[in-house]
Amino acid sequence: MTGHPMADFNSALVTGATGFIGRRLVDRLVQMGVQTRCMLRPESDAATLPREHGSIHRGRLDDHAELSAAMDGMDVVFHLAGVTKSLRRQTLWDVNETITECVAAVCADQPSPPTLVLVSSLAAAGPNPMDTRLGRARVRCEDDIEQPVSDYGRSKLAGEVAARRYADRVPISIVRPPIVLGPADRDGLELVKPIAKMGIHPVPGWQAGLFSVVHVDDLVNGLVAVASRGRRCRYHAPTLSPTSEGIYFAADPQVVDYAELGRMVGRCVHGSRQVRCLRLPPAVVRVAAAANQLAGRMTGRPHIFGWDKSREALASGWACSVEKIQSECRVRFTKDLQTRLNETVSWYRNAGWI
């Protein structure tokens, strides 16, 4: 996307500011001269924020008074706080739905409600839908019916629906990124490590499904563009048919299958040396996920590839169209996917992670 998009707003509150995406967003907003405020939990470590991070407001997102104080005077609220994995299924809904509804409700209570940009996930939309004419899965568009296959995806969709109930009072846009890669991302490191250490790229299942990914800097630029120029969601009530207006996929325009993604990472790590793509039968994927789930319960720390993620891994692929965000928000890409992967792997190498 464009290197430094212009922001059509002067101030912004960021939740989830200490996360992988949140840190890059805060850094970009400060660079653009946007008055930036980070909403942190009382126990969060502010040292993980960028050196220049604007102001900090501490409080819990389910505390309406604290959240309202943090929003005071803000033009935009970027809601990034969420849970991707948890030992308790209910925690996904407690955070991804209930907290999101709290944020939307407090936005609605402001004298001049800020624009709310909700960062959701492609998992909320679901995997690649089947094209009955061609007899195979195709790239997903925003107008397709949502069909999440994981608890994570269902909880993120529930958060979207909860937020859109306030769309008659709050200008809301929703951004659904796929896999996000970039410097300092430990989840993305799990993709790179087996390629770097053994020259092997595990590919779950037998399907050669299409995939989308996005570099964190391209996603951040997309979030700024949506806040500045995106359309807003329509009010969603149980009696009304849902609409995709104000909902955007944000991904690299290049779509690849998962095996090719591994080969592209391999070119970053090993140059011309071939990476071996190891296809894993569904039963093996499920056994590995169950083992990780058990290990997570024993250690008290959920693994990124637990039982819930195995449902996503064995789906028909995760690819999305970016035509809508490009046309409506004037988003442009200046670096191709291979260059973005090179940058990510270079950071891992320089940081001693691989």
mmCIF file of C-alpha atoms in Angstrom:
data_model
loop_
_atom_site.group_PDB
_atom_site.id
_atom_site.type_symbol
_atom_site.label_atom_id
_atom_site.label_comp_id
_atom_site.label_asym_id
_atom_site.label_seq_id
_atom_site.Cartn_x
_atom_site.Cartn_y
_atom_site.Cartn_z
ATOM 1 C CA MET A 1 0.000 0.000 0.000
ATOM 2 C CA THR A 2 1.093 3.589 -0.208
ATOM 3 C CA GLY A 3 4.064 4.245 2.045
ATOM 4 C CA HIS A 4 2.578 7.096 4.055
ATOM 5 C CA PRO A 5 -1.183 7.553 3.579
ATOM 6 C CA MET A 6 -2.675 10.861 4.609
ATOM 7 C CA ALA A 7 -5.023 10.787 7.583
ATOM 8 C CA ASP A 8 -8.256 12.771 7.380
ATOM 9 C CA PHE A 9 -8.472 12.899 11.179
ATOM 10 C CA ASN A 10 -6.504 14.618 13.918
ATOM 11 C CA SER A 11 -6.744 12.279 16.912
ATOM 12 C CA ALA A 12 -7.110 8.563 17.542
ATOM 13 C CA LEU A 13 -7.480 6.098 20.402
ATOM 14 C CA VAL A 14 -5.929 2.648 19.936
ATOM 15 C CA THR A 15 -6.951 -0.412 21.950
ATOM 16 C CA GLY A 16 -4.636 -3.396 21.822
ATOM 17 C CA ALA A 17 -1.752 -0.968 21.350
ATOM 18 C CA THR A 18 0.864 -3.321 22.837
ATOM 19 C CA GLY A 19 0.047 -6.092 20.347
ATOM 20 C CA PHE A 20 1.934 -6.869 17.148
ATOM 21 C CA ILE A 21 -0.396 -4.839 14.913
ATOM 22 C CA GLY A 22 -1.158 -2.200 17.539
ATOM 23 C CA ARG A 23 2.482 -1.203 17.980
ATOM 24 C CA ARG A 24 2.931 -0.644 14.251
ATOM 25 C CA LEU A 25 -0.315 1.323 14.027
ATOM 26 C CA VAL A 26 0.661 3.583 16.928
ATOM 27 C CA ASP A 27 4.063 4.178 15.358
ATOM 28 C CA ARG A 28 2.473 5.118 12.015
ATOM 29 C CA LEU A 29 -0.114 7.434 13.567
ATOM 30 C CA VAL A 30 2.560 9.306 15.531
ATOM 31 C CA GLN A 31 4.689 9.607 12.363
ATOM 32 C CA MET A 32 1.713 11.213 10.597
ATOM 33 C CA GLY A 33 1.262 13.759 13.373
ATOM 34 C CA VAL A 34 -2.011 12.292 14.655
ATOM 35 C CA GLN A 35 -2.674 12.954 18.334
ATOM 36 C CA THR A 36 -2.493 9.355 19.552
ATOM 37 C CA ARG A 37 -3.758 7.852 22.791
ATOM 38 C CA CYS A 38 -3.165 4.229 23.836
ATOM 39 C CA MET A 39 -5.697 2.462 26.044
ATOM 40 C CA LEU A 40 -3.767 0.017 28.240
ATOM 41 C CA ARG A 41 -4.867 -2.358 30.961
ATOM 42 C CA PRO A 42 -3.474 -1.478 34.423
ATOM 43 C CA GLU A 43 -1.038 -4.404 34.253
ATOM 44 C CA SER A 44 0.129 -3.874 30.655
ATOM 45 C CA ASP A 45 3.810 -3.077 30.113
ATOM 46 C CA ALA A 46 4.085 0.295 28.389
ATOM 47 C CA ALA A 47 7.730 -0.486 27.566
ATOM 48 C CA THR A 48 6.503 -2.644 24.664
ATOM 49 C CA LEU A 49 5.034 0.435 22.937
ATOM 50 C CA PRO A 50 7.054 2.351 20.331
ATOM 51 C CA ARG A 51 9.381 4.973 21.812
ATOM 52 C CA GLU A 52 7.112 7.738 20.504
ATOM 53 C CA HIS A 53 3.614 6.569 21.370
ATOM 54 C CA GLY A 54 1.575 9.612 22.314
ATOM 55 C CA SER A 55 -0.332 9.524 25.594
ATOM 56 C CA ILE A 56 -1.419 6.537 27.670
ATOM 57 C CA HIS A 57 -4.737 5.998 29.412
ATOM 58 C CA ARG A 58 -4.929 3.025 31.745
ATOM 59 C CA GLY A 59 -8.167 1.210 32.411
ATOM 60 C CA ARG A 60 -10.168 -1.842 31.475
ATOM 61 C CA LEU A 61 -12.212 -1.963 28.307
ATOM 62 C CA ASP A 62 -15.295 -3.185 30.182
ATOM 63 C CA ASP A 63 -15.118 -0.146 32.485
ATOM 64 C CA HIS A 64 -17.444 2.321 30.741
ATOM 65 C CA ALA A 65 -16.237 5.342 32.723
ATOM 66 C CA GLU A 66 -12.557 4.696 32.027
ATOM 67 C CA LEU A 67 -13.211 3.913 28.375
ATOM 68 C CA SER A 68 -15.293 7.072 27.991
ATOM 69 C CA ALA A 69 -12.490 9.141 29.526
ATOM 70 C CA ALA A 70 -10.005 7.583 27.099
ATOM 71 C CA MET A 71 -12.264 8.408 24.125
ATOM 72 C CA ASP A 72 -12.831 12.008 25.147
ATOM 73 C CA GLY A 73 -12.032 14.273 22.198
ATOM 74 C CA MET A 74 -10.932 11.457 19.872
ATOM 75 C CA ASP A 75 -11.896 11.526 16.178
ATOM 76 C CA VAL A 76 -11.245 7.808 15.576
ATOM 77 C CA VAL A 77 -11.138 4.666 17.724
ATOM 78 C CA PHE A 78 -9.106 1.757 16.352
ATOM 79 C CA HIS A 79 -10.287 -1.324 18.230
ATOM 80 C CA LEU A 80 -7.582 -3.969 17.925
ATOM 81 C CA ALA A 81 -7.825 -5.597 21.356
ATOM 82 C CA GLY A 82 -8.886 -9.215 21.036
ATOM 83 C CA VAL A 83 -8.033 -12.851 21.729
ATOM 84 C CA THR A 84 -6.835 -15.266 19.039
ATOM 85 C CA LYS A 85 -6.320 -18.300 21.258
ATOM 86 C CA SER A 86 -7.512 -19.328 24.707
ATOM 87 C CA LEU A 87 -7.696 -22.373 26.936
ATOM 88 C CA ARG A 88 -11.344 -21.539 27.651
ATOM 89 C CA ARG A 89 -13.753 -21.319 24.726
ATOM 90 C CA GLN A 90 -15.915 -18.743 26.523
ATOM 91 C CA THR A 91 -12.973 -16.345 26.795
ATOM 92 C CA LEU A 92 -13.115 -15.834 23.030
ATOM 93 C CA TRP A 93 -16.687 -14.520 23.304
ATOM 94 C CA ASP A 94 -16.002 -12.570 26.515
ATOM 95 C CA VAL A 95 -13.320 -10.550 24.723
ATOM 96 C CA ASN A 96 -14.111 -10.652 21.015
ATOM 97 C CA GLU A 97 -17.851 -10.067 21.397
ATOM 98 C CA THR A 98 -18.607 -8.580 24.816
ATOM 99 C CA ILE A 99 -15.671 -6.158 24.958
ATOM 100 C CA THR A 100 -16.294 -5.087 21.366
ATOM 101 C CA GLU A 101 -19.891 -4.290 22.233
ATOM 102 C CA CYS A 102 -18.681 -2.229 25.209
ATOM 103 C CA VAL A 103 -16.416 -0.195 22.940
ATOM 104 C CA ALA A 104 -19.226 0.448 20.444
ATOM 105 C CA ALA A 105 -21.666 1.367 23.215
ATOM 106 C CA VAL A 106 -19.252 3.886 24.753
ATOM 107 C CA CYS A 107 -18.603 5.383 21.306
ATOM 108 C CA ALA A 108 -22.372 5.865 20.961
ATOM 109 C CA ASP A 109 -22.480 7.650 24.329
ATOM 110 C CA GLN A 110 -19.960 10.321 23.285
ATOM 111 C CA PRO A 111 -21.329 13.813 22.554
ATOM 112 C CA SER A 112 -19.728 13.535 19.108
ATOM 113 C CA PRO A 113 -19.281 9.794 18.439
ATOM 114 C CA PRO A 114 -15.883 8.947 16.953
ATOM 115 C CA THR A 115 -15.439 6.787 13.884
ATOM 116 C CA LEU A 116 -14.941 3.203 15.065
ATOM 117 C CA VAL A 117 -12.622 1.015 12.982
ATOM 118 C CA LEU A 118 -13.014 -2.553 14.186
ATOM 119 C CA VAL A 119 -10.202 -4.950 13.315
ATOM 120 C CA SER A 120 -11.818 -8.339 12.844
ATOM 121 C CA SER A 121 -10.477 -11.316 10.876
ATOM 122 C CA LEU A 122 -10.935 -13.245 7.658
ATOM 123 C CA ALA A 123 -11.807 -16.112 10.027
ATOM 124 C CA ALA A 124 -15.069 -14.288 10.783
ATOM 125 C CA ALA A 125 -16.039 -14.554 7.117
ATOM 126 C CA GLY A 126 -14.950 -18.145 6.695
ATOM 127 C CA PRO A 127 -12.807 -20.108 4.240
ATOM 128 C CA ASN A 128 -12.917 -19.960 0.470
ATOM 129 C CA PRO A 129 -16.471 -20.620 -0.781
ATOM 130 C CA MET A 130 -17.192 -23.208 -3.431
ATOM 131 C CA ASP A 131 -17.792 -22.106 -7.016
ATOM 132 C CA THR A 132 -20.452 -24.574 -8.139
ATOM 133 C CA ARG A 133 -19.836 -23.784 -11.812
ATOM 134 C CA LEU A 134 -16.136 -24.618 -11.611
ATOM 135 C CA GLY A 135 -16.439 -27.273 -8.922
ATOM 136 C CA ARG A 136 -13.691 -25.762 -6.773
ATOM 137 C CA ALA A 137 -13.168 -23.157 -4.093
ATOM 138 C CA ARG A 138 -12.674 -19.519 -5.100
ATOM 139 C CA VAL A 139 -11.422 -16.299 -3.543
ATOM 140 C CA ARG A 140 -13.832 -14.843 -0.974
ATOM 141 C CA CYS A 141 -15.504 -11.438 -1.464
ATOM 142 C CA GLU A 142 -17.156 -9.212 1.149
ATOM 143 C CA ASP A 143 -20.626 -9.973 -0.251
ATOM 144 C CA ASP A 144 -20.292 -13.713 0.372
ATOM 145 C CA ILE A 145 -22.312 -15.183 3.246
ATOM 146 C CA GLU A 146 -20.218 -15.602 6.373
ATOM 147 C CA GLN A 147 -19.441 -19.234 7.245
ATOM 148 C CA PRO A 148 -16.819 -19.320 10.026
ATOM 149 C CA VAL A 149 -15.493 -22.789 10.859
ATOM 150 C CA SER A 150 -13.689 -22.096 14.147
ATOM 151 C CA ASP A 151 -14.714 -20.792 17.559
ATOM 152 C CA TYR A 152 -12.309 -17.920 17.005
ATOM 153 C CA GLY A 153 -13.997 -17.007 13.731
ATOM 154 C CA ARG A 154 -17.470 -17.304 15.235
ATOM 155 C CA SER A 155 -16.499 -15.081 18.177
ATOM 156 C CA LYS A 156 -15.061 -12.412 15.858
ATOM 157 C CA LEU A 157 -18.221 -12.476 13.744
ATOM 158 C CA ALA A 158 -20.283 -12.123 16.924
ATOM 159 C CA GLY A 159 -18.214 -9.035 17.761
ATOM 160 C CA GLU A 160 -18.918 -7.569 14.333
ATOM 161 C CA VAL A 161 -22.659 -8.113 14.735
ATOM 162 C CA ALA A 162 -22.591 -6.593 18.236
ATOM 163 C CA ALA A 163 -20.789 -3.485 16.987
ATOM 164 C CA ARG A 164 -23.094 -3.034 13.989
ATOM 165 C CA ARG A 165 -26.104 -2.760 16.288
ATOM 166 C CA TYR A 166 -24.772 0.739 17.068
ATOM 167 C CA ALA A 167 -24.226 1.737 13.439
ATOM 168 C CA ASP A 168 -27.234 4.057 13.523
ATOM 169 C CA ARG A 169 -25.384 6.174 16.112
ATOM 170 C CA VAL A 170 -21.701 5.465 15.417
ATOM 171 C CA PRO A 171 -19.845 5.571 12.072
ATOM 172 C CA ILE A 172 -18.376 2.056 11.999
ATOM 173 C CA SER A 173 -16.114 0.282 9.524
ATOM 174 C CA ILE A 174 -14.858 -3.298 9.840
ATOM 175 C CA VAL A 175 -11.538 -4.567 8.500
ATOM 176 C CA ARG A 176 -10.927 -8.308 8.089
ATOM 177 C CA PRO A 177 -7.239 -9.185 7.580
ATOM 178 C CA PRO A 178 -5.997 -12.714 6.807
ATOM 179 C CA ILE A 179 -2.678 -14.027 8.214
ATOM 180 C CA VAL A 180 -0.608 -10.987 9.218
ATOM 181 C CA LEU A 181 3.171 -11.196 8.847
ATOM 182 C CA GLY A 182 5.969 -8.795 9.673
ATOM 183 C CA PRO A 183 8.802 -7.890 12.037
ATOM 184 C CA ALA A 184 8.482 -9.028 15.665
ATOM 185 C CA ASP A 185 5.540 -11.342 14.955
ATOM 186 C CA ARG A 186 5.978 -14.543 16.959
ATOM 187 C CA ASP A 187 2.978 -16.304 15.412
ATOM 188 C CA GLY A 188 4.376 -15.783 11.921
ATOM 189 C CA LEU A 189 7.696 -17.123 13.166
ATOM 190 C CA GLU A 190 6.042 -20.547 13.437
ATOM 191 C CA LEU A 191 5.696 -20.534 9.634
ATOM 192 C CA VAL A 192 9.340 -19.624 9.108
ATOM 193 C CA LYS A 193 11.120 -21.812 11.708
ATOM 194 C CA PRO A 194 10.719 -25.273 10.127
ATOM 195 C CA ILE A 195 11.758 -23.839 6.755
ATOM 196 C CA ALA A 196 14.816 -22.148 8.265
ATOM 197 C CA LYS A 197 15.897 -25.072 10.450
ATOM 198 C CA MET A 198 15.028 -28.120 8.328
ATOM 199 C CA GLY A 199 14.115 -26.853 4.884
ATOM 200 C CA ILE A 200 10.641 -28.345 5.373
ATOM 201 C CA HIS A 201 7.276 -26.627 4.969
ATOM 202 C CA PRO A 202 4.402 -28.608 6.562
ATOM 203 C CA VAL A 203 1.219 -28.298 4.472
ATOM 204 C CA PRO A 204 -1.941 -29.430 6.308
ATOM 205 C CA GLY A 205 -4.413 -31.650 4.464
ATOM 206 C CA TRP A 206 -4.570 -32.716 0.841
ATOM 207 C CA GLN A 207 -6.203 -29.611 -0.663
ATOM 208 C CA ALA A 208 -4.128 -27.024 -2.532
ATOM 209 C CA GLY A 209 -6.223 -24.151 -1.199
ATOM 210 C CA LEU A 210 -5.558 -20.522 -2.083
ATOM 211 C CA PHE A 211 -4.264 -18.205 0.652
ATOM 212 C CA SER A 212 -3.967 -14.501 1.310
ATOM 213 C CA VAL A 213 -1.523 -12.868 3.704
ATOM 214 C CA VAL A 214 -0.773 -9.245 4.528
ATOM 215 C CA HIS A 215 2.311 -7.472 5.788
ATOM 216 C CA VAL A 216 1.644 -5.541 8.978
ATOM 217 C CA ASP A 217 2.687 -2.204 7.449
ATOM 218 C CA ASP A 218 0.285 -2.689 4.537
ATOM 219 C CA LEU A 219 -2.480 -3.543 6.998
ATOM 220 C CA VAL A 220 -1.736 -0.436 9.079
ATOM 221 C CA ASN A 221 -1.877 1.744 5.975
ATOM 222 C CA GLY A 222 -5.185 0.099 5.100
ATOM 223 C CA LEU A 223 -6.607 0.851 8.547
ATOM 224 C CA VAL A 224 -5.703 4.525 8.182
ATOM 225 C CA ALA A 225 -7.254 4.594 4.709
ATOM 226 C CA VAL A 226 -10.479 2.997 5.940
ATOM 227 C CA ALA A 227 -10.700 5.451 8.843
ATOM 228 C CA SER A 228 -10.173 8.364 6.450
ATOM 229 C CA ARG A 229 -12.074 7.342 3.333
ATOM 230 C CA GLY A 230 -13.966 4.115 3.999
ATOM 231 C CA ARG A 231 -17.706 3.714 3.902
ATOM 232 C CA ARG A 232 -19.545 2.942 7.127
ATOM 233 C CA CYS A 233 -21.629 -0.057 8.113
ATOM 234 C CA ARG A 234 -25.377 -0.007 8.062
ATOM 235 C CA TYR A 235 -27.383 -0.624 11.211
ATOM 236 C CA HIS A 236 -27.729 -4.365 11.783
ATOM 237 C CA ALA A 237 -30.701 -5.762 13.683
ATOM 238 C CA PRO A 238 -32.002 -9.344 13.832
ATOM 239 C CA THR A 239 -34.951 -8.372 11.642
ATOM 240 C CA LEU A 240 -32.805 -6.851 8.889
ATOM 241 C CA SER A 241 -30.797 -8.615 6.213
ATOM 242 C CA PRO A 242 -27.049 -8.095 6.704
ATOM 243 C CA THR A 243 -25.109 -6.007 4.204
ATOM 244 C CA SER A 244 -21.389 -5.832 3.473
ATOM 245 C CA GLU A 245 -21.287 -2.036 3.239
ATOM 246 C CA GLY A 246 -18.449 -0.705 5.391
ATOM 247 C CA ILE A 247 -16.724 -4.113 5.595
ATOM 248 C CA TYR A 248 -13.304 -4.563 3.970
ATOM 249 C CA PHE A 249 -10.770 -7.320 3.437
ATOM 250 C CA ALA A 250 -7.202 -6.038 3.756
ATOM 251 C CA ALA A 251 -4.619 -8.336 2.191
ATOM 252 C CA ASP A 252 -1.782 -8.457 -0.296
ATOM 253 C CA PRO A 253 -3.211 -8.598 -3.836
ATOM 254 C CA GLN A 254 -1.133 -11.694 -4.654
ATOM 255 C CA VAL A 255 -2.964 -14.917 -3.823
ATOM 256 C CA VAL A 256 -0.934 -18.140 -3.537
ATOM 257 C CA ASP A 257 -1.531 -21.665 -2.338
ATOM 258 C CA TYR A 258 -0.018 -22.588 1.020
ATOM 259 C CA ALA A 259 2.717 -24.722 -0.537
ATOM 260 C CA GLU A 260 3.858 -21.825 -2.738
ATOM 261 C CA LEU A 261 3.846 -19.516 0.293
ATOM 262 C CA GLY A 262 6.338 -21.878 1.931
ATOM 263 C CA ARG A 263 8.505 -21.920 -1.185
ATOM 264 C CA MET A 264 8.493 -18.104 -1.236
ATOM 265 C CA VAL A 265 9.624 -18.023 2.397
ATOM 266 C CA GLY A 266 12.252 -20.627 1.489
ATOM 267 C CA ARG A 267 13.674 -18.318 -1.174
ATOM 268 C CA CYS A 268 14.089 -15.663 1.524
ATOM 269 C CA VAL A 269 15.897 -18.068 3.867
ATOM 270 C CA HIS A 270 17.847 -20.389 1.570
ATOM 271 C CA GLY A 271 18.051 -18.580 -1.751
ATOM 272 C CA SER A 272 17.823 -21.004 -4.656
ATOM 273 C CA ARG A 273 17.746 -24.120 -2.467
ATOM 274 C CA GLN A 274 14.440 -25.951 -2.785
ATOM 275 C CA VAL A 275 12.124 -26.233 0.201
ATOM 276 C CA ARG A 276 10.404 -29.575 0.659
ATOM 277 C CA CYS A 277 6.640 -29.252 1.107
ATOM 278 C CA LEU A 278 5.501 -32.016 3.443
ATOM 279 C CA ARG A 279 1.777 -32.715 3.121
ATOM 280 C CA LEU A 280 0.228 -33.823 6.400
ATOM 281 C CA PRO A 281 -2.873 -36.065 6.363
ATOM 282 C CA PRO A 282 -5.850 -34.574 8.217
ATOM 283 C CA ALA A 283 -5.517 -37.214 10.959
ATOM 284 C CA VAL A 284 -1.920 -36.142 11.623
ATOM 285 C CA VAL A 285 -2.970 -32.484 11.761
ATOM 286 C CA ARG A 286 -5.671 -33.265 14.302
ATOM 287 C CA VAL A 287 -3.338 -35.383 16.457
ATOM 288 C CA ALA A 288 -0.726 -32.584 16.485
ATOM 289 C CA ALA A 289 -3.401 -30.019 17.372
ATOM 290 C CA ALA A 290 -4.735 -32.225 20.194
ATOM 291 C CA ALA A 291 -1.198 -32.658 21.558
ATOM 292 C CA ASN A 292 -0.659 -28.889 21.491
ATOM 293 C CA GLN A 293 -4.015 -28.385 23.185
ATOM 294 C CA LEU A 294 -3.041 -30.777 25.983
ATOM 295 C CA ALA A 295 0.379 -29.176 26.371
ATOM 296 C CA GLY A 296 -1.285 -25.766 26.599
ATOM 297 C CA ARG A 297 -3.540 -26.924 29.389
ATOM 298 C CA MET A 298 -0.592 -28.388 31.285
ATOM 299 C CA THR A 299 1.497 -25.221 30.970
ATOM 300 C CA GLY A 300 -1.402 -22.773 31.263
ATOM 301 C CA ARG A 301 -0.385 -21.149 27.966
ATOM 302 C CA PRO A 302 -2.486 -21.815 24.850
ATOM 303 C CA HIS A 303 -0.571 -22.896 21.735
ATOM 304 C CA ILE A 304 -1.123 -20.972 18.514
ATOM 305 C CA PHE A 305 -1.957 -24.263 16.756
ATOM 306 C CA GLY A 306 -4.514 -25.840 19.051
ATOM 307 C CA TRP A 307 -7.668 -27.775 18.284
ATOM 308 C CA ASP A 308 -9.607 -24.724 17.144
ATOM 309 C CA LYS A 309 -6.928 -23.664 14.640
ATOM 310 C CA SER A 310 -6.829 -27.165 13.169
ATOM 311 C CA ARG A 311 -10.365 -26.537 11.907
ATOM 312 C CA GLU A 312 -9.084 -23.542 9.980
ATOM 313 C CA ALA A 313 -5.969 -25.393 8.770
ATOM 314 C CA LEU A 314 -8.063 -28.150 7.169
ATOM 315 C CA ALA A 315 -10.517 -25.785 5.472
ATOM 316 C CA SER A 316 -10.644 -25.096 1.728
ATOM 317 C CA GLY A 317 -8.199 -22.189 1.871
ATOM 318 C CA TRP A 318 -8.205 -18.587 3.040
ATOM 319 C CA ALA A 319 -8.005 -16.102 0.191
ATOM 320 C CA CYS A 320 -9.841 -12.792 -0.123
ATOM 321 C CA SER A 321 -10.330 -10.129 -2.767
ATOM 322 C CA VAL A 322 -8.952 -6.634 -2.119
ATOM 323 C CA GLU A 323 -10.773 -4.905 -4.972
ATOM 324 C CA LYS A 324 -13.192 -3.207 -2.609
ATOM 325 C CA ILE A 325 -10.634 -1.602 -0.276
ATOM 326 C CA GLN A 326 -8.591 -0.537 -3.289
ATOM 327 C CA SER A 327 -11.492 1.122 -5.101
ATOM 328 C CA GLU A 328 -13.392 2.656 -2.176
ATOM 329 C CA CYS A 329 -10.452 3.652 0.042
ATOM 330 C CA ARG A 330 -7.882 4.334 -2.700
ATOM 331 C CA VAL A 331 -5.424 1.848 -1.234
ATOM 332 C CA ARG A 332 -2.363 1.050 -3.342
ATOM 333 C CA PHE A 333 0.504 -1.413 -2.877
ATOM 334 C CA THR A 334 4.100 -0.397 -3.618
ATOM 335 C CA LYS A 335 5.884 -3.638 -2.653
ATOM 336 C CA ASP A 336 5.110 -7.146 -3.868
ATOM 337 C CA LEU A 337 4.586 -10.148 -1.604
ATOM 338 C CA GLN A 338 8.063 -11.612 -2.132
ATOM 339 C CA THR A 339 9.643 -8.308 -1.061
ATOM 340 C CA ARG A 340 7.459 -8.191 2.046
ATOM 341 C CA LEU A 341 8.437 -11.769 2.939
ATOM 342 C CA ASN A 342 12.107 -10.889 2.402
ATOM 343 C CA GLU A 343 11.769 -7.972 4.825
ATOM 344 C CA THR A 344 10.101 -10.161 7.442
ATOM 345 C CA VAL A 345 12.671 -12.953 7.249
ATOM 346 C CA SER A 346 15.526 -10.431 7.300
ATOM 347 C CA TRP A 347 14.157 -8.988 10.534
ATOM 348 C CA TYR A 348 13.935 -12.462 12.098
ATOM 349 C CA ARG A 349 17.525 -13.186 11.072
ATOM 350 C CA ASN A 350 18.896 -9.854 12.326
ATOM 351 C CA ALA A 351 17.044 -10.275 15.627
ATOM 352 C CA GLY A 352 18.499 -13.769 16.081
ATOM 353 C CA TRP A 353 15.098 -15.467 15.952
ATOM 354 C CA ILE A 354 16.184 -17.847 13.177
#
